[in-house]
PDB file of C-alpha atoms in Angstrom:
ATOM      1  CA  MET A  21     -18.055  40.689  -9.944  1.00 69.00           C
ATOM      2  CA  ASP A  22     -16.800  39.407 -12.809  1.00 91.00           C
ATOM      3  CA  PHE A  23     -17.432  36.015 -15.550  1.00 87.00           C
ATOM      4  CA  LEU A  24     -14.134  34.610 -13.788  1.00 89.00           C
ATOM      5  CA  THR A  25     -15.241  35.159 -10.168  1.00 92.00           C
ATOM      6  CA  ALA A  26     -18.676  33.838 -11.045  1.00 91.00           C
ATOM      7  CA  LEU A  27     -16.574  30.897 -12.935  1.00 92.00           C
ATOM      8  CA  ALA A  28     -14.595  29.790  -9.845  1.00 91.00           C
ATOM      9  CA  ILE A  29     -17.653  30.302  -7.334  1.00 92.00           C
ATOM     10  CA  ILE A  30     -19.649  28.238  -9.244  1.00 93.00           C
ATOM     11  CA  TYR A  31     -16.181  25.406 -10.012  1.00 94.00           C
ATOM     12  CA  LEU A  32     -15.441  25.739  -5.571  1.00 92.00           C
ATOM     13  CA  ALA A  33     -16.347  22.678  -5.448  1.00 91.00           C
ATOM     14  CA  PRO A  34     -14.886  20.303  -8.028  1.00 93.00           C
ATOM     15  CA  LEU A  35     -11.744  22.460  -8.447  1.00 93.00           C
ATOM     16  CA  LEU A  36     -10.480  21.196  -4.824  1.00 91.00           C
ATOM     17  CA  ARG A  37     -11.599  18.291  -5.353  1.00 91.00           C
ATOM     18  CA  ILE A  38      -8.694  18.349  -8.283  1.00 92.00           C
ATOM     19  CA  SER A  39      -6.740  19.701  -6.011  1.00 91.00           C
ATOM     20  CA  LEU A  40      -7.161  16.889  -3.611  1.00 89.00           C
ATOM     21  CA  PHE A  41      -6.537  14.730  -5.901  1.00 85.00           C
ATOM     22  CA  PHE A  42      -4.002  12.280  -4.642  1.00 87.00           C
ATOM     23  CA  VAL A  43      -4.849  12.835  -0.499  1.00 85.00           C
ATOM     24  CA  PRO A  44      -5.849   9.813   0.582  1.00 87.00           C
ATOM     25  CA  PRO A  45      -9.845   8.994   1.207  1.00 84.00           C
ATOM     26  CA  LEU A  46     -11.266   9.930   5.565  1.00 77.00           C
ATOM     27  CA  ASN A  47     -13.486   8.776   7.296  1.00 76.00           C
ATOM     28  CA  PHE A  48     -13.919  10.358  10.358  1.00 76.00           C
ATOM     29  CA  ASN A  49     -17.596  11.393  10.690  1.00 75.00           C
ATOM     30  CA  VAL A  50     -17.386  14.640  11.308  1.00 80.00           C
ATOM     31  CA  LEU A  51     -16.563  15.319   7.766  1.00 80.00           C
ATOM     32  CA  HIS A  52     -18.611  13.020   6.877  1.00 78.00           C
ATOM     33  CA  ALA A  53     -21.113  15.522   7.422  1.00 83.00           C
ATOM     34  CA  PHE A  54     -19.685  19.000   6.825  1.00 86.00           C
ATOM     35  CA  ASN A  55     -19.587  16.809   2.917  1.00 88.00           C
ATOM     36  CA  ALA A  56     -22.283  16.189   3.219  1.00 88.00           C
ATOM     37  CA  VAL A  57     -22.972  20.154   3.317  1.00 90.00           C
ATOM     38  CA  ILE A  58     -21.111  20.999   0.781  1.00 90.00           C
ATOM     39  CA  GLY A  59     -22.178  18.122  -1.440  1.00 91.00           C
ATOM     40  CA  ARG A  60     -25.630  19.365  -0.952  1.00 93.00           C
ATOM     41  CA  LEU A  61     -24.941  22.270  -2.539  1.00 92.00           C
ATOM     42  CA  GLU A  62     -22.729  20.572  -5.231  1.00 92.00           C
ATOM     43  CA  TRP A  63     -25.650  18.441  -6.010  1.00 93.00           C
ATOM     44  CA  LEU A  64     -27.613  20.747  -6.544  1.00 93.00           C
ATOM     45  CA  ILE A  65     -25.701  22.806  -8.412  1.00 94.00           C
ATOM     46  CA  GLN A  66     -23.506  20.220 -11.188  1.00 93.00           C
ATOM     47  CA  ASN A  67     -26.643  19.462 -13.744  1.00 93.00           C
ATOM     48  CA  PRO A  68     -26.916  23.226 -14.711  1.00 94.00           C
ATOM     49  CA  ARG A  69     -23.109  23.630 -14.780  1.00 94.00           C
ATOM     50  CA  ASP A  70     -22.565  20.549 -16.947  1.00 93.00           C
ATOM     51  CA  SER A  71     -24.635  20.662 -19.028  1.00 94.00           C
ATOM     52  CA  VAL A  72     -25.868  24.043 -20.177  1.00 95.00           C
ATOM     53  CA  LEU A  73     -22.636  26.178 -19.229  1.00 94.00           C
ATOM     54  CA  PHE A  74     -20.677  22.779 -19.789  1.00 96.00           C
ATOM     55  CA  LEU A  75     -22.057  23.562 -23.449  1.00 96.00           C
ATOM     56  CA  PHE A  76     -21.131  27.938 -23.392  1.00 96.00           C
ATOM     57  CA  LEU A  77     -18.314  27.570 -22.201  1.00 95.00           C
ATOM     58  CA  THR A  78     -17.230  24.827 -25.021  1.00 96.00           C
ATOM     59  CA  ALA A  79     -18.909  27.568 -28.210  1.00 96.00           C
ATOM     60  CA  MET A  80     -17.252  30.086 -26.548  1.00 95.00           C
ATOM     61  CA  ALA A  81     -13.226  28.986 -26.331  1.00 96.00           C
ATOM     62  CA  ALA A  82     -14.835  27.132 -29.990  1.00 96.00           C
ATOM     63  CA  LEU A  83     -15.101  31.000 -31.630  1.00 96.00           C
ATOM     64  CA  LYS A  84     -12.186  31.599 -29.832  1.00 94.00           C
ATOM     65  CA  ILE A  85     -10.095  29.446 -31.223  1.00 94.00           C
ATOM     66  CA  TYR A  86     -12.263  30.686 -34.653  1.00 94.00           C
ATOM     67  CA  ASN A  87     -10.767  33.566 -33.905  1.00 94.00           C
ATOM     68  CA  ALA A  88      -7.369  33.464 -33.379  1.00 91.00           C
ATOM     69  CA  GLU A  89      -8.149  34.309 -30.473  1.00 92.00           C
ATOM     70  CA  PHE A  90      -6.349  31.351 -28.905  1.00 91.00           C
ATOM     71  CA  ALA A  91      -5.308  33.398 -25.347  1.00 91.00           C
ATOM     72  CA  GLY A  92      -9.073  33.764 -24.213  1.00 89.00           C
ATOM     73  CA  ALA A  93      -9.666  30.638 -24.922  1.00 93.00           C
ATOM     74  CA  LEU A  94      -7.725  28.930 -22.763  1.00 94.00           C
ATOM     75  CA  ILE A  95      -9.647  29.719 -19.410  1.00 93.00           C
ATOM     76  CA  PRO A  96     -13.627  28.354 -20.922  1.00 94.00           C
ATOM     77  CA  ALA A  97     -11.476  25.450 -22.505  1.00 95.00           C
ATOM     78  CA  PHE A  98     -10.494  24.849 -18.543  1.00 95.00           C
ATOM     79  CA  PHE A  99     -13.452  24.960 -17.674  1.00 95.00           C
ATOM     80  CA  ALA A 100     -15.112  23.641 -19.586  1.00 95.00           C
ATOM     81  CA  ALA A 101     -12.326  20.575 -18.865  1.00 95.00           C
ATOM     82  CA  VAL A 102     -13.646  20.332 -15.343  1.00 95.00           C
ATOM     83  CA  SER A 103     -16.120  19.973 -15.910  1.00 96.00           C
ATOM     84  CA  VAL A 104     -15.478  17.427 -18.030  1.00 96.00           C
ATOM     85  CA  PHE A 105     -13.350  16.478 -14.631  1.00 94.00           C
ATOM     86  CA  ALA A 106     -16.770  16.592 -12.793  1.00 94.00           C
ATOM     87  CA  ILE A 107     -19.133  14.553 -14.837  1.00 95.00           C
ATOM     88  CA  ALA A 108     -16.658  11.599 -14.582  1.00 94.00           C
ATOM     89  CA  ARG A 109     -16.439  12.190 -11.234  1.00 92.00           C
ATOM     90  CA  LYS A 110     -20.159  11.992 -10.243  1.00 93.00           C
ATOM     91  CA  ARG A 111     -20.305   8.185 -12.778  1.00 95.00           C
ATOM     92  CA  PHE A 112     -17.927   6.822 -10.576  1.00 93.00           C
ATOM     93  CA  HIS A 113     -19.625   7.616  -7.419  1.00 93.00           C
ATOM     94  CA  THR A 114     -23.032   7.174  -8.200  1.00 93.00           C
ATOM     95  CA  ARG A 115     -22.238   3.812  -9.893  1.00 95.00           C
ATOM     96  CA  ARG A 116     -19.706   3.131  -6.512  1.00 92.00           C
ATOM     97  CA  MET A 117     -23.006   4.412  -4.673  1.00 92.00           C
ATOM     98  CA  ALA A 118     -25.248   1.992  -6.479  1.00 93.00           C
ATOM     99  CA  GLU A 119     -22.789  -1.057  -5.836  1.00 94.00           C
ATOM    100  CA  PHE A 120     -22.881  -0.091  -2.091  1.00 92.00           C
ATOM    101  CA  GLY A 121     -25.957  -0.257  -1.280  1.00 89.00           C
ATOM    102  CA  ARG A 122     -26.143  -2.804  -2.851  1.00 91.00           C
ATOM    103  CA  LYS A 123     -23.954  -4.979  -0.720  1.00 91.00           C
ATOM    104  CA  ASN A 124     -25.752  -2.842   2.193  1.00 88.00           C
ATOM    105  CA  GLY A 125     -29.540  -4.599   0.937  1.00 83.00           C
ATOM    106  CA  PHE A 126     -30.850  -2.882   4.742  1.00 86.00           C
ATOM    107  CA  ILE A 127     -28.858   0.329   5.012  1.00 87.00           C
ATOM    108  CA  HIS A 128     -30.986   2.709   6.810  1.00 86.00           C
ATOM    109  CA  PRO A 129     -31.570   5.537   4.506  1.00 86.00           C
ATOM    110  CA  SER A 130     -30.289   8.369   6.929  1.00 85.00           C
ATOM    111  CA  GLU A 131     -28.026   6.341   6.689  1.00 87.00           C
ATOM    112  CA  PHE A 132     -27.034   5.933   3.014  1.00 90.00           C
ATOM    113  CA  PHE A 133     -27.769   9.559   2.586  1.00 90.00           C
ATOM    114  CA  LYS A 134     -25.295  11.038   4.411  1.00 88.00           C
ATOM    115  CA  TYR A 135     -22.535   8.815   2.141  1.00 88.00           C
ATOM    116  CA  TYR A 136     -24.486  10.030  -0.757  1.00 92.00           C
ATOM    117  CA  TYR A 137     -24.585  13.615  -1.143  1.00 92.00           C
ATOM    118  CA  SER A 138     -20.484  14.118   0.952  1.00 89.00           C
ATOM    119  CA  GLY A 139     -19.032  11.412  -1.818  1.00 88.00           C
ATOM    120  CA  PHE A 140     -19.657  15.094  -3.645  1.00 91.00           C
ATOM    121  CA  GLY A 141     -18.552  17.532  -1.877  1.00 89.00           C
ATOM    122  CA  PHE A 142     -14.922  18.245  -2.557  1.00 88.00           C
ATOM    123  CA  MET A 143     -13.081  16.570   0.278  1.00 87.00           C
ATOM    124  CA  PRO A 144     -11.972  12.128  -0.593  1.00 86.00           C
ATOM    125  CA  VAL A 145     -14.080  10.968   1.825  1.00 83.00           C
ATOM    126  CA  LYS A 146     -13.948   6.537   2.753  1.00 84.00           C
ATOM    127  CA  LEU A 147     -16.986   4.619   2.467  1.00 84.00           C
ATOM    128  CA  PRO A 148     -17.274   1.668   4.920  1.00 83.00           C
ATOM    129  CA  SER A 149     -17.337  -2.391   4.221  1.00 82.00           C
ATOM    130  CA  ALA A 150     -20.468  -2.370   5.456  1.00 82.00           C
ATOM    131  CA  ALA A 151     -23.335  -0.575   6.830  1.00 80.00           C
ATOM    132  CA  LYS A 152     -23.445   0.589  10.485  1.00 80.00           C
ATOM    133  CA  SER A 153     -27.636   1.166  11.111  1.00 77.00           C
ATOM    134  CA  ALA A 154     -29.866  -1.538   9.384  1.00 75.00           C
ATOM    135  CA  ILE A 155     -33.306  -1.887   8.608  1.00 75.00           C
ATOM    136  CA  ASN A 156     -34.823  -5.055  10.463  1.00 72.00           C
ATOM    137  CA  PRO A 157     -37.925  -5.334   7.334  1.00 71.00           C
ATOM    138  CA  ARG A 158     -39.176  -7.764  10.027  1.00 71.00           C
ATOM    139  CA  ASN A 159     -39.462  -5.945  12.706  1.00 73.00           C
ATOM    140  CA  LEU A 160     -40.691  -2.149  11.208  1.00 69.00           C
ATOM    141  CA  SER A 161     -44.503  -1.086  12.555  1.00 70.00           C
ATOM    142  CA  PHE A 162     -46.101   1.985  11.154  1.00 71.00           C
ATOM    143  CA  LYS A 163     -48.263   2.386  14.525  1.00 73.00           C
ATOM    144  CA  THR A 164     -45.296   4.546  16.940  1.00 67.00           C
ATOM    145  CA  GLY A 165     -44.503   6.384  13.397  1.00 58.00           C
TER     146      GLY A 165
END
């Protein structure tokens, strides 16, 4: 497997997200479930990709520009720019989920994390205005498991 194929696989979710940028957010349960699976994988690889690999690609592009190989610097610079997009999208999504959690203080954790992980997937998903399942703290019982 060559370097370009490995980069395309590592950057698959952000590249698909960029290509679907103008698609309006959808709100289907099946889409949330599928996007949550992809989002969990994206959540695992995003921090090393957008820190270590980003620095490596930026240094690689800078070295190629320094050596006057401008055409060779295009690919690392492109993937570094995709990392910048992925970092901005992650920050936007986590702020949006923090606001959603604040408005729905008693949301069930499984519902919250379904929306949380589906936001990291490549399909744009819409958050509901209110949580569908909530936990009432007064009725909690740890006797039933």
